[in-house]
Amino acid sequence: MTRALFRLELAMLLRARFTWIIGALLFAALAWGAINGQANADGQQATVERVKMHAAAKVLKQQADVARYSRPADTVLPYWQDPSDAAGYMRYGLSAYAVKPPSPLAGIAIGQSRLLPFYIKTDLDYVAPPAAAFDFINPRILSLGDFDLSFVLVYVLPLALIAIGASLLAAERDSGALRLMAAQLPSFRQLVMLKFGVAAIVCVPFTLVATVLALLVAGTPCWSMQTAGTVLLLGAALAGLTLFWVALTALLASRIGVVGSYLRLVSVWIGFTFFVPAAGALIIDTAYPAPSPLLYLDDLRRANDFTPANRDALFAAFARAEPAYAAAAERVDKVSYATKQIAVQQAVERQIEERASAAAHQNEAAAGRAAALRWLSPAMVFDTLLQQAAGSGVERHKRFLKRTGEYTDELRAFFWPRALAEAANPANACQGCAARLNFTDHDKIPRFQADRPLDGVAASIGGAVGYLWVLACAVMLMLWSGRRFRL
Amino acid sequence: MSGALHPALLRAEAQRLWREPRLRWVAILAPLLLLIVFFSSMNGATRMADERTRFAASERARWVAQGQKDPHSAAHFGVWAVKPSSPLLVLAPGIEPFVGLSVWLEAHKRNEMIFRPNQDADPIMRSAASVAQVLEVLGPMFAILLGFAGFAQDRQRGTLRMAFGNGATPGRLLLSRFAVMVGALVCMALAPVVAMGTFALQALPDAGWNGASRLAIWSLLNFMYLLVFLLIALAVSLKAPSARAALAIMLVLWLVLCVVLPRAAGNAAQVLAPVPSYQELRSRVENESPAYEGAEKWEARRQALVKAKVTNVRAAQLDQSERESHDVFDRVLGRFYDSVEQQDRTFGWLGAITPTVALQASGAAVAGTDFYQHRHFIEAAETYRRAMVNRLNGDLMRHAEHEDASASTGKQFWESVPAFAYSAPPLRGVLANAAAPLLLLAGWCVLAGLAAWRAVKGVQP
């Protein structure tokens, strides 16, 4: 009897035109979302390539200039236009970039990647956050959010599942057929589980297959040894989320009529996608107001406001502290502005260190609280998980910024000793040449090593996958053993 | 009953609505949600307004007190200009969280605006809704909840037939229900929003934004938008066989019009009116602007000036390269900004496919938070930068070559360079720029009204 009813329910669900319309629309949305996401990833990859080419071409041109200027000439280049002067080059000629290329799975979620810089031109004496290096995207698109695969999975999929599931039992309740059906089975619970079990058996594989097909349509390179672990976890998460919404639909729609079911379910959806983030934002903003960029800038300007006299004094003291550069202190008036800025830079960084670290602590505290609040909304958990898997989230960006800072330190370690040594003992490698030729190691300038975007991703999303399954199982348990069903 | 809207009928309809438990919940939850998002926005806006004032004063004090220095060094010292936000930012932030709030104005370079509020924010802050978003996405839901059962439920119960039998005409019934529902919408959504907007106007600096007029127009636009969905819900309710069918149709319409199509329209605008790569653009500026030119070009320029026997070659060279850079910035960056505006206009025209897009485009414009007005600030800051640098270079040129120009500077001189003052663009120009989405929203309103009227004409009890 149960098996026959199961077959009947399955056939009814699959024969229903509404199911196919919703399925087709969902697949179309998934495919369009995946295409948009992949196009964005391809665009970012092309930009990263152009950035690298631009930097390489600039170095080649500078090397050609050095070769041309290393011949005797009547003119002498100002140091800021001399590609063979260490101080001038590090301040005015350097074209070194830190880049964050898109992950192979970037097409899944555009996430924060349009908002956060994915390439940063390093600047050895700039202390402000690397906000100056963002790639301009029409801000309207940023404010609207992207129509990508993650948008469809996080926001549209639950509504599609509600549309399919909300009337499964409620319609029979409204028509009065429910009592008749319940009379045919040992328990009403069995009927509920059977109907929504069928829905789950249809919806879970459908969402998985449709998502994979959408990615294939978009050309996202998701099948490789490198991506396999992450993709499998994503599949598990998607199955968990789908099951959660089917179970929640069953829980709410098995107790009331169609209208009430739709309204309650849509309200829950609104709660997860609007109410929780809005309330969370208010809590975080009240408890941890964002550090002010303007007050930071104010401090920075104050710290940086050196007169020529105190810049000289600062540099002289700095040079005297290091025997190798002590000679530079004696000829401070002849030392270039760019070299003096090494001492200034370190002094400025010391002065604003307190505010910078306070801001970092504030951001970390807010991020910790936000991470805790995210668990209140499966939509937010799933969204974050997709962004982590796609390498377009905040965690990877934080690592990128940290690596950019380390790269800047590497560049400083490369250039600063050269510039200071030159200031202490100016050498003229070529009498009568236009250029100074104290720096010709353009090939040895440290290069930024891009990260491997999928490293550690599986471990970082494992908890969220487990959470979605626990949530789905909890709702199923409530469905099975919860309140009395009413006919 | 002489008039179409008899008070007794209105009272009865109001009581009927109030008896619906779902509407009582909405009447409580809608203003509550609006209040939460409003206070969340207000918090940040008040803080930012205060910091902006303090920073601007600090910058000016620094500029005036920079002592004696070479005017060109002062041009490199520069000033930071901070963009004053429209007070309606707290209702409709538009693009504001995604654009920089400050720009460094210095010699040679046209810097980008930096410190985008949402860049360092946690994703939960970025996904936080605004009052405008609540109205755009959830406002239609309020309207649908009011309207979907308007006639379909009565038809299902048979009470519609009874009402017509008792002499009620469909038109009068529609008008009275519509009037009561409009009243409910005003109380639930519009009145709280107007009150919040008024509070924001009192609490935040207006700085020439003409906030009261903008608030009035913005509220009207949102009211029209909610009316569109209320009228569609009533039209569907008049035609649908049951309340359940009406709700299902309206929920699908809501999903498509309010959730899916706005984002799809954003992506469609990118396809229809693409914006060139910014990275390529920056490379072009570096290649073409004299501000970045290499030693040979710089020397050739110097030789030409020497030949022309100008008094102060260095100053003339700086001035010449500065002015030539302006042309490059105007040509390259100007075209880029034109393309962004074109993309925005394309997005506005996509308001033809959903009223949500029409509201998003026109609402942000009226609130003063769209790209057109952001560009107005960028241009104003750039005009100031040019005037400031030209003035400083001009002073340098008045001195002979190798003369110590710093001797003529000092507090009085720096004070003679006016502080940066920004005034928002006139509202008329803003409305003209957003004419397409404004007209489309009005068009949606008229169409929805016609649909409801047509449905009531052919209503079957």
mmCIF file of C-alpha atoms in Angstrom, chain A residues 87-341:
data_model
loop_
_atom_site.group_PDB
_atom_site.id
_atom_site.type_symbol
_atom_site.label_atom_id
_atom_site.label_comp_id
_atom_site.label_asym_id
_atom_site.label_seq_id
_atom_site.Cartn_x
_atom_site.Cartn_y
_atom_site.Cartn_z
ATOM 1 C CA ALA A 87 65.995 55.580 -4.290
ATOM 2 C CA GLY A 88 64.375 57.155 -7.343
ATOM 3 C CA TYR A 89 63.335 53.781 -8.702
ATOM 4 C CA MET A 90 61.795 52.466 -5.501
ATOM 5 C CA ARG A 91 59.702 55.578 -5.053
ATOM 6 C CA TYR A 92 58.819 56.640 -8.588
ATOM 7 C CA GLY A 93 59.599 53.798 -10.981
ATOM 8 C CA LEU A 94 58.644 50.589 -9.224
ATOM 9 C CA SER A 95 55.794 48.718 -10.844
ATOM 10 C CA ALA A 96 55.307 45.631 -8.692
ATOM 11 C CA TYR A 97 51.889 44.149 -8.097
ATOM 12 C CA ALA A 98 50.359 41.757 -5.629
ATOM 13 C CA VAL A 99 47.665 39.784 -7.422
ATOM 14 C CA LYS A 100 44.842 37.536 -6.335
ATOM 15 C CA PRO A 101 43.848 35.508 -9.395
ATOM 16 C CA PRO A 102 40.367 33.980 -9.394
ATOM 17 C CA SER A 103 40.014 30.439 -8.115
ATOM 18 C CA PRO A 104 39.074 27.653 -10.579
ATOM 19 C CA LEU A 105 35.687 27.633 -8.795
ATOM 20 C CA ALA A 106 35.289 31.421 -8.846
ATOM 21 C CA GLY A 107 32.304 31.120 -11.200
ATOM 22 C CA ILE A 108 30.216 29.701 -8.365
ATOM 23 C CA ALA A 109 30.057 32.903 -6.347
ATOM 24 C CA ILE A 110 31.156 36.401 -7.298
ATOM 25 C CA GLY A 111 30.832 37.211 -3.622
ATOM 26 C CA GLN A 112 32.929 40.107 -2.412
ATOM 27 C CA SER A 113 35.420 39.811 -5.260
ATOM 28 C CA ARG A 114 34.096 42.834 -7.142
ATOM 29 C CA LEU A 115 34.243 44.974 -4.053
ATOM 30 C CA LEU A 116 37.661 43.947 -2.807
ATOM 31 C CA PRO A 117 40.812 44.719 -4.770
ATOM 32 C CA PHE A 118 42.228 41.705 -6.556
ATOM 33 C CA TYR A 119 45.435 43.443 -7.580
ATOM 34 C CA ILE A 120 47.372 45.994 -5.612
ATOM 35 C CA LYS A 121 50.231 48.115 -6.843
ATOM 36 C CA THR A 122 52.719 48.039 -4.037
ATOM 37 C CA ASP A 123 53.913 51.338 -2.661
ATOM 38 C CA LEU A 124 56.779 51.226 -0.215
ATOM 39 C CA ASP A 125 55.834 54.302 1.729
ATOM 40 C CA TYR A 126 52.093 54.363 1.726
ATOM 41 C CA VAL A 127 50.456 53.424 4.984
ATOM 42 C CA ALA A 128 46.792 53.873 4.150
ATOM 43 C CA PRO A 129 44.762 50.710 3.578
ATOM 44 C CA PRO A 130 45.108 49.433 0.031
ATOM 45 C CA ALA A 131 41.825 51.022 -0.898
ATOM 46 C CA ALA A 132 43.568 53.102 -3.506
ATOM 47 C CA ALA A 133 43.976 50.083 -5.721
ATOM 48 C CA PHE A 134 40.475 48.894 -6.406
ATOM 49 C CA ASP A 135 39.307 48.067 -9.883
ATOM 50 C CA PHE A 136 36.360 50.265 -10.711
ATOM 51 C CA ILE A 137 33.058 48.475 -11.232
ATOM 52 C CA ASN A 138 29.847 50.391 -11.728
ATOM 53 C CA PRO A 139 28.840 50.892 -8.094
ATOM 54 C CA ARG A 140 25.213 50.334 -8.999
ATOM 55 C CA ILE A 141 26.066 46.723 -9.843
ATOM 56 C CA LEU A 142 27.832 46.424 -6.487
ATOM 57 C CA SER A 143 24.817 47.816 -4.680
ATOM 58 C CA LEU A 144 22.371 45.558 -6.527
ATOM 59 C CA GLY A 145 24.425 42.436 -6.040
ATOM 60 C CA ASP A 146 25.216 40.025 -8.819
ATOM 61 C CA PHE A 147 22.937 37.553 -10.463
ATOM 62 C CA ASP A 148 25.300 34.661 -9.970
ATOM 63 C CA LEU A 149 24.916 31.014 -9.083
ATOM 64 C CA SER A 150 25.172 31.698 -5.359
ATOM 65 C CA PHE A 151 22.322 34.238 -5.546
ATOM 66 C CA VAL A 152 20.101 31.641 -7.194
ATOM 67 C CA LEU A 153 21.042 28.913 -4.719
ATOM 68 C CA VAL A 154 20.802 31.071 -1.612
ATOM 69 C CA TYR A 155 17.760 33.218 -2.419
ATOM 70 C CA VAL A 156 15.777 31.727 -5.296
ATOM 71 C CA LEU A 157 16.113 27.988 -4.622
ATOM 72 C CA PRO A 158 14.292 28.134 -1.235
ATOM 73 C CA LEU A 159 11.438 30.076 -2.842
ATOM 74 C CA ALA A 160 11.237 27.527 -5.653
ATOM 75 C CA LEU A 161 11.122 24.697 -3.110
ATOM 76 C CA ILE A 162 8.423 26.542 -1.179
ATOM 77 C CA ALA A 163 6.441 27.003 -4.394
ATOM 78 C CA ILE A 164 6.585 23.272 -5.103
ATOM 79 C CA GLY A 165 6.119 22.015 -1.565
ATOM 80 C CA ALA A 166 3.743 24.435 0.150
ATOM 81 C CA SER A 167 0.665 23.090 -1.603
ATOM 82 C CA LEU A 168 1.605 19.391 -1.491
ATOM 83 C CA LEU A 169 -0.512 18.577 1.502
ATOM 84 C CA ALA A 170 -2.189 21.875 2.167
ATOM 85 C CA ALA A 171 -4.163 21.677 -1.079
ATOM 86 C CA GLU A 172 -5.622 18.349 -0.008
ATOM 87 C CA ARG A 173 -6.398 19.857 3.367
ATOM 88 C CA ASP A 174 -8.226 22.740 1.685
ATOM 89 C CA SER A 175 -10.176 20.380 -0.588
ATOM 90 C CA GLY A 176 -11.070 18.014 2.276
ATOM 91 C CA ALA A 177 -9.362 15.021 0.654
ATOM 92 C CA LEU A 178 -6.814 14.825 3.432
ATOM 93 C CA ARG A 179 -9.048 12.974 5.876
ATOM 94 C CA LEU A 180 -9.803 10.399 3.227
ATOM 95 C CA MET A 181 -6.138 9.902 2.420
ATOM 96 C CA ALA A 182 -5.141 9.699 6.062
ATOM 97 C CA ALA A 183 -7.757 7.030 6.595
ATOM 98 C CA GLN A 184 -5.986 4.815 4.059
ATOM 99 C CA LEU A 185 -2.692 4.804 5.962
ATOM 100 C CA PRO A 186 -1.613 3.616 9.397
ATOM 101 C CA SER A 187 -0.833 7.186 10.473
ATOM 102 C CA PHE A 188 -1.038 10.738 9.261
ATOM 103 C CA ARG A 189 2.650 11.098 10.030
ATOM 104 C CA GLN A 190 3.361 8.390 7.480
ATOM 105 C CA LEU A 191 1.418 10.341 4.876
ATOM 106 C CA VAL A 192 3.377 13.510 5.596
ATOM 107 C CA MET A 193 6.701 11.695 5.467
ATOM 108 C CA LEU A 194 5.727 9.933 2.291
ATOM 109 C CA LYS A 195 4.612 13.060 0.453
ATOM 110 C CA PHE A 196 7.577 15.135 1.460
ATOM 111 C CA GLY A 197 9.952 12.201 1.159
ATOM 112 C CA VAL A 198 8.931 12.055 -2.493
ATOM 113 C CA ALA A 199 9.510 15.805 -2.777
ATOM 114 C CA ALA A 200 12.986 15.393 -1.274
ATOM 115 C CA ILE A 201 13.805 12.459 -3.557
ATOM 116 C CA VAL A 202 12.899 14.618 -6.555
ATOM 117 C CA CYS A 203 14.267 17.976 -5.412
ATOM 118 C CA VAL A 204 17.651 17.020 -3.932
ATOM 119 C CA PRO A 205 18.983 15.210 -7.031
ATOM 120 C CA PHE A 206 17.389 17.848 -9.263
ATOM 121 C CA THR A 207 19.179 20.748 -7.568
ATOM 122 C CA LEU A 208 22.469 18.868 -7.635
ATOM 123 C CA VAL A 209 22.185 17.865 -11.295
ATOM 124 C CA ALA A 210 20.853 21.260 -12.371
ATOM 125 C CA THR A 211 23.699 23.046 -10.590
ATOM 126 C CA VAL A 212 26.325 20.816 -12.146
ATOM 127 C CA LEU A 213 24.759 21.234 -15.588
ATOM 128 C CA ALA A 214 24.643 25.006 -15.100
ATOM 129 C CA LEU A 215 28.347 25.015 -14.253
ATOM 130 C CA LEU A 216 29.075 22.907 -17.316
ATOM 131 C CA VAL A 217 27.051 25.273 -19.497
ATOM 132 C CA ALA A 218 29.058 28.189 -18.100
ATOM 133 C CA GLY A 219 32.341 26.367 -18.663
ATOM 134 C CA THR A 220 33.437 26.463 -15.026
ATOM 135 C CA PRO A 221 36.398 24.103 -14.686
ATOM 136 C CA CYS A 222 35.012 22.204 -11.714
ATOM 137 C CA TRP A 223 36.188 18.682 -12.545
ATOM 138 C CA SER A 224 39.777 18.103 -11.624
ATOM 139 C CA MET A 225 41.764 16.429 -8.869
ATOM 140 C CA GLN A 226 42.377 19.875 -7.403
ATOM 141 C CA THR A 227 38.703 20.799 -7.161
ATOM 142 C CA ALA A 228 37.168 17.386 -6.426
ATOM 143 C CA GLY A 229 37.180 17.649 -2.614
ATOM 144 C CA THR A 230 35.658 21.130 -2.568
ATOM 145 C CA VAL A 231 33.059 20.259 -5.205
ATOM 146 C CA LEU A 232 31.949 17.163 -3.272
ATOM 147 C CA LEU A 233 31.574 19.200 -0.096
ATOM 148 C CA LEU A 234 29.603 21.824 -2.005
ATOM 149 C CA GLY A 235 27.304 19.076 -3.266
ATOM 150 C CA ALA A 236 26.808 17.846 0.288
ATOM 151 C CA ALA A 237 26.041 21.379 1.459
ATOM 152 C CA LEU A 238 23.559 21.954 -1.353
ATOM 153 C CA ALA A 239 21.850 18.643 -0.609
ATOM 154 C CA GLY A 240 21.663 19.611 3.076
ATOM 155 C CA LEU A 241 20.176 23.016 2.274
ATOM 156 C CA THR A 242 17.611 21.552 -0.131
ATOM 157 C CA LEU A 243 16.629 18.934 2.422
ATOM 158 C CA PHE A 244 16.313 21.624 5.089
ATOM 159 C CA TRP A 245 13.866 23.666 3.022
ATOM 160 C CA VAL A 246 11.851 20.614 1.961
ATOM 161 C CA ALA A 247 11.635 19.499 5.597
ATOM 162 C CA LEU A 248 10.718 22.991 6.766
ATOM 163 C CA THR A 249 8.038 23.186 4.087
ATOM 164 C CA ALA A 250 6.732 19.822 5.300
ATOM 165 C CA LEU A 251 6.753 20.981 8.903
ATOM 166 C CA LEU A 252 4.758 24.134 8.208
ATOM 167 C CA ALA A 253 2.625 23.071 5.266
ATOM 168 C CA SER A 254 1.403 19.874 6.909
ATOM 169 C CA ARG A 255 -0.493 21.803 9.568
ATOM 170 C CA ILE A 256 -2.376 24.560 7.745
ATOM 171 C CA GLY A 257 -3.955 25.463 4.422
ATOM 172 C CA VAL A 258 -2.212 26.611 1.261
ATOM 173 C CA VAL A 259 -2.491 30.349 1.889
ATOM 174 C CA GLY A 260 -1.194 30.048 5.433
ATOM 175 C CA SER A 261 1.605 27.724 4.335
ATOM 176 C CA TYR A 262 2.818 30.099 1.641
ATOM 177 C CA LEU A 263 2.690 33.047 3.981
ATOM 178 C CA ARG A 264 4.487 31.322 6.840
ATOM 179 C CA LEU A 265 7.180 29.888 4.625
ATOM 180 C CA VAL A 266 7.814 33.145 2.802
ATOM 181 C CA SER A 267 7.956 34.860 6.200
ATOM 182 C CA VAL A 268 10.604 32.385 7.336
ATOM 183 C CA TRP A 269 12.525 33.061 4.129
ATOM 184 C CA ILE A 270 12.276 36.809 4.767
ATOM 185 C CA GLY A 271 13.434 36.245 8.332
ATOM 186 C CA PHE A 272 16.532 34.339 7.250
ATOM 187 C CA THR A 273 17.468 36.619 4.377
ATOM 188 C CA PHE A 274 16.403 40.057 5.630
ATOM 189 C CA PHE A 275 15.588 40.117 9.305
ATOM 190 C CA VAL A 276 18.620 38.268 10.685
ATOM 191 C CA PRO A 277 21.179 40.254 8.631
ATOM 192 C CA ALA A 278 19.406 43.535 9.442
ATOM 193 C CA ALA A 279 19.271 42.820 13.165
ATOM 194 C CA GLY A 280 22.820 41.449 13.075
ATOM 195 C CA ALA A 281 24.089 44.580 11.342
ATOM 196 C CA LEU A 282 22.425 46.763 13.952
ATOM 197 C CA ILE A 283 23.925 44.732 16.822
ATOM 198 C CA ILE A 284 27.423 44.803 15.328
ATOM 199 C CA ASP A 285 27.267 48.457 14.388
ATOM 200 C CA THR A 286 26.128 49.376 17.889
ATOM 201 C CA ALA A 287 28.594 47.153 19.729
ATOM 202 C CA TYR A 288 31.569 47.526 17.380
ATOM 203 C CA PRO A 289 31.260 50.698 15.303
ATOM 204 C CA ALA A 290 33.519 50.521 12.272
ATOM 205 C CA PRO A 291 36.867 52.242 12.811
ATOM 206 C CA SER A 292 36.786 55.640 11.200
ATOM 207 C CA PRO A 293 38.886 55.911 8.050
ATOM 208 C CA LEU A 294 38.814 59.691 8.348
ATOM 209 C CA LEU A 295 40.227 59.753 11.862
ATOM 210 C CA TYR A 296 42.886 57.320 10.699
ATOM 211 C CA LEU A 297 43.669 59.594 7.779
ATOM 212 C CA ASP A 298 43.774 62.568 10.131
ATOM 213 C CA ASP A 299 46.365 60.814 12.291
ATOM 214 C CA LEU A 300 48.298 59.803 9.205
ATOM 215 C CA ARG A 301 48.382 63.344 7.885
ATOM 216 C CA ARG A 302 49.476 64.686 11.244
ATOM 217 C CA ALA A 303 52.210 62.082 11.525
ATOM 218 C CA ASN A 304 53.355 62.743 7.970
ATOM 219 C CA ASP A 305 53.479 66.516 8.209
ATOM 220 C CA PHE A 306 57.243 66.971 8.252
ATOM 221 C CA THR A 307 59.051 70.196 7.514
ATOM 222 C CA PRO A 308 62.302 69.790 5.537
ATOM 223 C CA ALA A 309 64.318 70.587 8.706
ATOM 224 C CA ASN A 310 62.777 67.929 10.900
ATOM 225 C CA ARG A 311 62.853 65.410 8.039
ATOM 226 C CA ASP A 312 66.624 65.971 7.811
ATOM 227 C CA ALA A 313 67.049 65.652 11.562
ATOM 228 C CA LEU A 314 65.050 62.456 11.640
ATOM 229 C CA PHE A 315 67.035 60.941 8.799
ATOM 230 C CA ALA A 316 70.375 61.954 10.309
ATOM 231 C CA ALA A 317 69.455 60.275 13.603
ATOM 232 C CA PHE A 318 68.265 57.198 11.754
ATOM 233 C CA ALA A 319 71.472 56.942 9.696
ATOM 234 C CA ARG A 320 73.734 57.479 12.688
ATOM 235 C CA ALA A 321 72.088 54.562 14.482
ATOM 236 C CA GLU A 322 73.423 52.166 11.840
ATOM 237 C CA PRO A 323 77.224 52.322 11.362
ATOM 238 C CA ALA A 324 76.995 51.226 7.742
ATOM 239 C CA TYR A 325 74.880 54.269 6.908
ATOM 240 C CA ALA A 326 76.386 56.774 9.352
ATOM 241 C CA ALA A 327 78.156 58.607 6.547
ATOM 242 C CA ALA A 328 74.779 59.518 5.094
ATOM 243 C CA ALA A 329 74.039 61.585 8.202
ATOM 244 C CA GLU A 330 77.007 63.824 7.454
ATOM 245 C CA ARG A 331 75.786 64.625 3.949
ATOM 246 C CA VAL A 332 72.094 64.755 4.781
ATOM 247 C CA ASP A 333 71.460 67.851 2.670
ATOM 248 C CA LYS A 334 72.604 65.924 -0.401
ATOM 249 C CA VAL A 335 70.551 62.819 0.315
ATOM 250 C CA SER A 336 67.501 62.440 -1.893
ATOM 251 C CA TYR A 337 63.994 63.032 -0.599
ATOM 252 C CA ALA A 338 63.125 59.427 -1.478
ATOM 253 C CA THR A 339 65.896 58.067 0.744
ATOM 254 C CA LYS A 340 65.006 60.346 3.644
ATOM 255 C CA GLN A 341 61.468 59.016 3.387
#
